[in-house]
Amino acid sequence: MTGDQATRRYLADAALAVVIGTIVVSAAAFDEDTAPVDYALIATGSLALAAYRRAPRVVLAVTTAVLTGYVLHAHPGPLSALPVVAAVHTAAQAGHRAVGAGASAVFLGGYLATDPTSQGTVERIALLAGWFLCAVVTGLAGRNWQAYLRQTEQRALEAERTREEAALRRAGEERLRIARELHDTLTHSISIVKLQAGVAVHLARKRGEEIPPALLAIQEAGGEAMRELRATLEVLRTDEPTGSPALLVERARAAGLAVDLTVSGHECSLPATVDRAAYRIVQEALTNAARHAGPAKVAVQLEYGKGELTIRVDDEGAAEPSRPPVEGIGLTGMRERVTALGGTLHAAPRAEGGFSVRARLPLGSA
């Protein structure tokens, strides 16, 4: 709460206290027996209400004490209880209902002491008891209403925070998916282009022929594109992969990579998510083999088992167990795909040399 708001609230409380005091003073003015000390007691008990937000119990004690003294001294009418009723209400609203009930009993006892044998006094006490009961009930109702408003506001804030977190999480997941798809799609194609250009340049140099500038430009552009792709991944919509691991093997063979494909088990139609993951795993493994294994042979194995698909891609490159590679974007994306389907992935150098990728994809996870 700002300083201006606190000031306005305090002025409103003071105005309310003045209004209550004015009503009681006006009622006391019609009584010829009212003395100056009675007006002082009324003013003290009424104006104390201005501080009820800061110290509700203190205000209740002061108002009850001075107004009870006024009642015992001047024997006024029921309106003399108005400041005490207001103090009981504010105390109950602050959560001090027992204190408010005790103050009500004290004031009613003082009022009864003025003329305990008069029927009019008993009737006024019954009326005042109803006022005090209403003050306690309305105070509790106000407290519950304020608590309900606070809970509603908290739930609204929590819902807003949850929506923001969900939106951020979905945005993060979408960024990861786009980055993974972009890497899987473009890296494979650019690697093949770069590999083809490198082979052409190597053959031209081996034969002593002049290397066409366009070929050198393609080779340089391919390398630059690979670096730019790893540095910046644009947000765009990608189509789902079309084709099969067999088509990827054919493309790799056409690019000069020695690849053998073996399919075992009862080949069946795969769920879309598993089929997509299998395609990307084989694609990434062949891309890495083309980039790092050199002219080594690559073996791709697809095993259709009972309830799971096992993918294995082994190459005979120069990777060694003593020098494990740093897991990059490709292997990270591959691992995320497998984990999302509840499968397992093992990607590491082989003991006999080369690199091996083994993935198990449960068919029921889709």
Coordinates of C-alpha atoms in Angstrom, one line a residue:
M1 CA 0.0 0.0 0.0
T2 CA 1.3 3.4 -1.0
G3 CA 1.5 6.4 1.4
D4 CA -1.4 8.2 -0.4
Q5 CA -3.6 5.2 0.0
A6 CA -2.8 4.8 3.7
T7 CA -3.5 8.5 4.3
R8 CA -6.9 8.3 2.5
R9 CA -7.8 5.2 4.5
Y10 CA -6.9 6.8 7.8
L11 CA -8.9 9.9 6.9
A12 CA -11.9 7.7 6.1
D13 CA -11.6 6.0 9.4
A14 CA -11.3 9.3 11.2
A15 CA -14.4 10.6 9.4
L16 CA -16.4 7.5 10.4
A17 CA -15.3 8.0 14.0
V18 CA -16.4 11.6 13.9
V19 CA -19.8 10.6 12.4
I20 CA -20.4 8.1 15.2
G21 CA -19.3 10.5 17.9
T22 CA -21.6 13.2 16.4
I23 CA -24.6 10.9 16.6
V24 CA -23.9 9.9 20.2
V25 CA -23.2 13.6 21.2
S26 CA -26.4 14.7 19.5
A27 CA -28.4 12.1 21.5
A28 CA -26.7 13.1 24.7
A29 CA -27.5 16.8 24.0
F30 CA -31.2 16.1 24.5
D31 CA -30.5 14.9 28.1
E32 CA -30.4 17.8 30.5
D33 CA -28.3 15.8 32.9
T34 CA -25.4 15.4 30.5
A35 CA -22.2 17.0 32.0
P36 CA -19.0 18.2 30.3
V37 CA -17.2 15.0 31.5
D38 CA -19.8 12.9 29.6
Y39 CA -19.1 14.8 26.4
A40 CA -15.4 14.2 27.0
L41 CA -16.0 10.4 27.5
I42 CA -18.1 10.2 24.3
A43 CA -15.5 12.1 22.3
T44 CA -12.7 9.9 23.6
G45 CA -14.5 6.6 23.0
S46 CA -15.7 7.6 19.5
L47 CA -12.5 9.2 18.2
A48 CA -10.5 6.1 19.3
L49 CA -12.3 4.2 16.5
A50 CA -10.1 6.0 14.0
A51 CA -7.2 3.7 15.0
Y52 CA -9.1 0.4 14.8
R53 CA -7.1 -0.9 11.8
R54 CA -3.8 -0.5 13.7
A55 CA -4.8 -1.7 17.2
P56 CA -8.3 -3.2 17.2
R57 CA -8.1 -4.7 20.7
V58 CA -6.7 -1.5 22.2
V59 CA -9.4 0.5 20.6
L60 CA -12.1 -1.9 21.9
A61 CA -10.7 -1.7 25.4
V62 CA -10.6 2.1 25.4
T63 CA -14.0 2.5 23.8
T64 CA -15.6 0.0 26.2
A65 CA -14.1 1.5 29.3
V66 CA -14.9 5.1 28.6
L67 CA -18.4 4.4 27.3
T68 CA -19.2 2.2 30.2
G69 CA -18.1 5.0 32.5
Y70 CA -20.4 7.4 30.6
V71 CA -23.3 5.0 31.0
L72 CA -22.7 4.6 34.7
H73 CA -22.4 8.3 35.2
A74 CA -25.2 9.7 32.9
H75 CA -27.6 6.8 32.4
P76 CA -28.1 7.5 28.7
G77 CA -30.2 5.8 26.1
P78 CA -29.3 2.8 23.8
L79 CA -27.5 5.1 21.3
S80 CA -24.6 5.4 23.8
A81 CA -23.6 1.9 22.8
L82 CA -23.0 2.8 19.2
P83 CA -19.2 3.3 19.5
V84 CA -18.8 0.1 21.5
V85 CA -20.9 -1.8 18.9
A86 CA -18.6 -0.4 16.1
A87 CA -15.5 -1.4 18.1
V88 CA -16.8 -5.0 18.7
H89 CA -17.5 -5.3 15.0
T90 CA -14.0 -4.2 14.0
A91 CA -12.4 -6.5 16.6
A92 CA -14.4 -9.5 15.4
Q93 CA -13.5 -8.7 11.8
A94 CA -9.8 -8.7 12.9
G95 CA -10.3 -12.2 14.4
H96 CA -10.8 -11.2 18.1
R97 CA -14.4 -12.4 18.5
A98 CA -13.8 -13.7 22.1
V99 CA -12.5 -10.3 23.1
G100 CA -15.4 -8.6 21.3
A101 CA -17.9 -10.8 23.2
G102 CA -16.2 -10.0 26.5
A103 CA -16.3 -6.3 25.8
S104 CA -20.0 -6.6 25.0
A105 CA -20.7 -8.4 28.3
V106 CA -18.8 -5.7 30.2
F107 CA -20.8 -2.9 28.6
L108 CA -24.1 -4.7 29.0
G109 CA -23.2 -5.3 32.7
G110 CA -22.5 -1.6 33.2
Y111 CA -25.8 -0.7 31.5
L112 CA -27.7 -3.2 33.7
A113 CA -26.1 -1.7 36.8
T114 CA -27.7 1.7 36.1
D115 CA -31.2 0.4 37.0
P116 CA -31.3 -3.4 37.4
T117 CA -34.9 -3.5 38.6
S118 CA -36.4 -1.5 35.7
Q119 CA -38.3 -3.3 33.0
G120 CA -37.2 -0.6 30.5
T121 CA -33.6 -1.3 31.3
V122 CA -34.0 -5.0 30.7
E123 CA -35.6 -4.3 27.4
R124 CA -32.8 -2.0 26.4
I125 CA -30.2 -4.6 27.4
A126 CA -32.0 -7.2 25.2
L127 CA -32.0 -4.7 22.3
L128 CA -28.3 -3.9 22.8
A129 CA -27.5 -7.6 23.1
G130 CA -29.0 -8.1 19.7
W131 CA -26.9 -5.2 18.4
F132 CA -23.7 -6.7 19.8
L133 CA -24.6 -10.1 18.4
C134 CA -25.1 -8.6 15.0
A135 CA -21.8 -6.8 15.3
V136 CA -19.9 -10.0 16.1
V137 CA -21.6 -11.9 13.3
T138 CA -21.1 -9.2 10.7
G139 CA -17.5 -8.9 11.8
L140 CA -16.9 -12.6 11.2
A141 CA -18.8 -12.4 7.9
G142 CA -16.6 -9.5 6.8
R143 CA -13.5 -11.4 7.8
N144 CA -14.6 -14.5 5.9
W145 CA -15.4 -12.4 2.9
Q146 CA -12.0 -10.7 3.0
A147 CA -10.4 -14.1 3.3
Y148 CA -12.4 -15.4 0.3
L149 CA -11.4 -12.4 -1.8
R150 CA -7.8 -13.0 -0.9
Q151 CA -8.0 -16.7 -1.7
T152 CA -9.7 -15.8 -5.0
E153 CA -7.0 -13.3 -5.9
Q154 CA -4.3 -15.8 -4.9
R155 CA -6.0 -18.5 -7.1
A156 CA -6.2 -16.1 -10.0
L157 CA -2.5 -15.2 -9.6
E158 CA -1.6 -18.9 -9.3
A159 CA -3.7 -19.7 -12.4
E160 CA -2.0 -16.9 -14.3
R161 CA 1.4 -18.0 -13.1
T162 CA 0.6 -21.6 -14.1
R163 CA -0.6 -20.5 -17.5
E164 CA 2.6 -18.5 -18.0
E165 CA 4.8 -21.5 -16.9
A166 CA 2.8 -23.8 -19.2
A167 CA 3.2 -21.3 -22.1
L168 CA 6.9 -21.0 -21.4
R169 CA 7.3 -24.8 -21.2
R170 CA 5.4 -25.3 -24.4
A171 CA 7.5 -22.7 -26.1
G172 CA 10.7 -24.3 -24.8
E173 CA 9.5 -27.7 -26.0
E174 CA 8.6 -26.3 -29.4
R175 CA 12.0 -24.6 -29.7
L176 CA 13.7 -27.9 -28.8
R177 CA 11.5 -29.8 -31.4
I178 CA 12.2 -27.2 -34.1
A179 CA 16.0 -27.2 -33.3
R180 CA 16.0 -31.0 -33.4
E181 CA 14.1 -31.3 -36.6
L182 CA 16.1 -28.5 -38.3
H183 CA 19.3 -30.2 -37.3
D184 CA 18.2 -33.6 -38.3
T185 CA 17.0 -32.4 -41.7
L186 CA 19.6 -29.9 -42.9
T187 CA 22.7 -31.4 -41.3
H188 CA 22.2 -34.6 -43.1
S189 CA 21.7 -32.9 -46.5
I190 CA 24.6 -30.4 -46.0
S191 CA 26.9 -33.2 -44.8
I192 CA 26.2 -35.2 -48.0
V193 CA 26.8 -32.1 -50.2
K194 CA 30.0 -31.3 -48.3
L195 CA 31.1 -35.0 -48.6
Q196 CA 30.5 -35.1 -52.3
A197 CA 32.3 -31.9 -52.9
G198 CA 35.3 -33.1 -50.8
V199 CA 35.5 -36.4 -52.7
A200 CA 35.4 -34.5 -56.1
V201 CA 38.1 -32.1 -55.0
H202 CA 40.2 -35.0 -53.7
L203 CA 39.9 -36.9 -57.0
A204 CA 40.7 -33.8 -59.1
R205 CA 43.9 -33.3 -57.1
K206 CA 44.8 -36.9 -57.3
R207 CA 44.5 -36.8 -61.1
G208 CA 46.3 -33.6 -61.4
E209 CA 43.3 -31.8 -62.9
E210 CA 42.4 -28.2 -62.3
I211 CA 39.8 -27.9 -59.6
P212 CA 36.8 -25.9 -60.7
P213 CA 36.3 -22.8 -58.6
A214 CA 32.6 -23.6 -58.3
L215 CA 33.5 -26.9 -56.6
L216 CA 35.7 -25.2 -54.1
A217 CA 33.0 -22.7 -53.5
I218 CA 30.5 -25.5 -52.8
Q219 CA 32.9 -27.2 -50.4
E220 CA 33.6 -23.9 -48.6
A221 CA 29.9 -23.0 -48.5
G222 CA 29.0 -26.4 -47.1
G223 CA 31.5 -26.0 -44.3
E224 CA 30.2 -22.5 -43.6
A225 CA 26.6 -23.7 -43.7
M226 CA 27.4 -26.3 -41.1
R227 CA 29.0 -23.8 -38.8
E228 CA 26.1 -21.3 -39.3
L229 CA 23.6 -24.1 -38.7
R230 CA 25.1 -25.0 -35.4
A231 CA 25.3 -21.3 -34.3
T232 CA 21.8 -20.2 -35.3
L233 CA 18.7 -22.3 -35.7
E234 CA 15.8 -20.5 -37.3
V235 CA 12.3 -21.1 -36.1
L236 CA 10.3 -22.5 -39.0
R237 CA 7.8 -25.2 -39.7
T238 CA 9.2 -28.5 -40.9
D239 CA 7.4 -31.4 -42.5
E240 CA 7.5 -34.8 -41.1
P241 CA 10.1 -37.0 -42.5
T242 CA 9.1 -39.0 -45.6
G243 CA 10.9 -42.2 -46.5
S244 CA 12.3 -45.1 -44.6
P245 CA 15.7 -46.2 -43.2
A246 CA 16.2 -48.2 -46.4
L247 CA 15.9 -45.0 -48.5
L248 CA 18.4 -43.3 -46.2
V249 CA 20.8 -46.2 -46.8
E250 CA 20.4 -45.9 -50.6
R251 CA 21.1 -42.2 -50.4
A252 CA 24.2 -42.8 -48.3
R253 CA 25.4 -45.4 -50.8
A254 CA 24.9 -42.9 -53.6
A255 CA 27.0 -40.4 -51.7
G256 CA 29.9 -42.9 -51.5
L257 CA 29.4 -44.3 -48.1
A258 CA 29.7 -48.1 -47.8
V259 CA 26.5 -49.1 -46.0
D260 CA 24.9 -52.5 -45.5
L261 CA 21.3 -52.9 -44.2
T262 CA 20.0 -55.9 -42.4
V263 CA 16.4 -56.4 -41.3
S264 CA 15.5 -59.3 -39.0
G265 CA 12.3 -60.3 -37.3
H266 CA 8.8 -59.9 -38.5
E267 CA 8.7 -56.5 -40.2
C268 CA 5.5 -54.7 -39.4
S269 CA 3.9 -51.3 -39.7
L270 CA 5.2 -49.0 -36.9
P271 CA 3.4 -46.3 -35.0
A272 CA 4.0 -42.9 -36.4
T273 CA 6.1 -41.7 -33.5
V274 CA 8.3 -44.8 -33.5
D275 CA 8.6 -44.7 -37.3
R276 CA 9.7 -41.0 -37.2
A277 CA 12.2 -41.7 -34.4
A278 CA 13.7 -44.7 -36.2
Y279 CA 14.1 -42.6 -39.3
R280 CA 15.8 -39.8 -37.5
I281 CA 18.1 -42.1 -35.5
V282 CA 19.3 -43.9 -38.7
Q283 CA 19.7 -40.5 -40.4
E284 CA 21.7 -39.0 -37.6
A285 CA 23.9 -42.1 -37.3
L286 CA 24.7 -42.2 -41.0
T287 CA 25.4 -38.4 -41.0
N288 CA 27.9 -38.8 -38.2
A289 CA 29.4 -41.8 -39.9
A290 CA 29.8 -39.8 -43.1
R291 CA 31.4 -36.9 -41.2
H292 CA 33.7 -38.8 -38.8
A293 CA 34.2 -42.4 -40.0
G294 CA 35.7 -41.5 -43.3
P295 CA 35.7 -44.4 -45.9
A296 CA 34.9 -47.0 -43.3
K297 CA 32.1 -49.5 -43.7
V298 CA 28.8 -49.0 -41.9
A299 CA 26.3 -51.6 -40.8
V300 CA 22.7 -50.8 -40.2
Q301 CA 20.6 -53.4 -38.4
L302 CA 16.8 -53.2 -37.8
E303 CA 15.4 -55.9 -35.5
Y304 CA 11.7 -56.2 -35.1
G305 CA 11.2 -58.0 -31.8
K306 CA 8.1 -58.7 -29.7
G307 CA 6.9 -55.3 -28.6
E308 CA 10.1 -53.4 -29.5
L309 CA 12.2 -52.2 -32.4
T310 CA 16.0 -52.4 -32.0
I311 CA 18.2 -50.2 -34.2
R312 CA 21.9 -50.7 -34.4
V313 CA 24.3 -48.6 -36.6
D314 CA 28.0 -49.6 -36.4
D315 CA 30.9 -48.1 -38.3
E316 CA 34.5 -49.2 -38.6
G317 CA 35.9 -45.7 -38.2
A318 CA 38.7 -44.3 -36.1
A319 CA 36.7 -43.8 -32.8
E320 CA 38.3 -45.3 -29.8
P321 CA 36.9 -46.0 -26.3
S322 CA 39.8 -44.1 -24.7
R323 CA 38.7 -40.9 -26.6
P324 CA 34.9 -40.7 -26.1
P325 CA 33.3 -38.0 -28.3
V326 CA 31.6 -34.9 -26.9
E327 CA 27.9 -35.4 -27.3
G328 CA 26.6 -32.7 -29.7
I329 CA 23.2 -31.5 -30.9
G330 CA 22.7 -34.6 -33.0
L331 CA 23.2 -37.2 -30.3
T332 CA 21.3 -35.0 -27.8
G333 CA 18.3 -34.9 -30.1
M334 CA 18.6 -38.6 -30.7
R335 CA 18.6 -39.3 -27.0
E336 CA 15.6 -37.0 -26.4
R337 CA 13.6 -38.8 -29.0
V338 CA 14.4 -42.2 -27.6
T339 CA 13.7 -41.1 -24.0
A340 CA 10.4 -39.5 -25.0
L341 CA 9.2 -42.9 -26.2
G342 CA 10.4 -44.7 -23.1
G343 CA 13.3 -46.5 -24.9
T344 CA 17.0 -46.7 -24.3
L345 CA 20.0 -45.4 -26.3
H346 CA 23.6 -46.4 -26.2
A347 CA 26.0 -44.3 -28.4
A348 CA 29.7 -44.8 -27.8
P349 CA 33.0 -46.0 -29.4
R350 CA 33.3 -49.8 -29.9
A351 CA 36.0 -51.8 -28.2
E352 CA 37.2 -53.1 -31.6
G353 CA 37.2 -49.6 -33.0
G354 CA 34.6 -47.4 -34.6
F355 CA 31.4 -46.1 -33.3
S356 CA 28.2 -47.8 -32.3
V357 CA 24.6 -46.5 -31.9
R358 CA 22.1 -48.9 -30.4
A359 CA 18.5 -47.8 -29.7
R360 CA 15.6 -49.8 -28.3
L361 CA 12.1 -48.4 -29.0
P362 CA 9.1 -50.0 -27.3
L363 CA 6.2 -50.2 -29.8
G364 CA 3.6 -49.9 -27.1
S365 CA 4.9 -46.4 -26.0
A366 CA 3.3 -44.7 -28.9

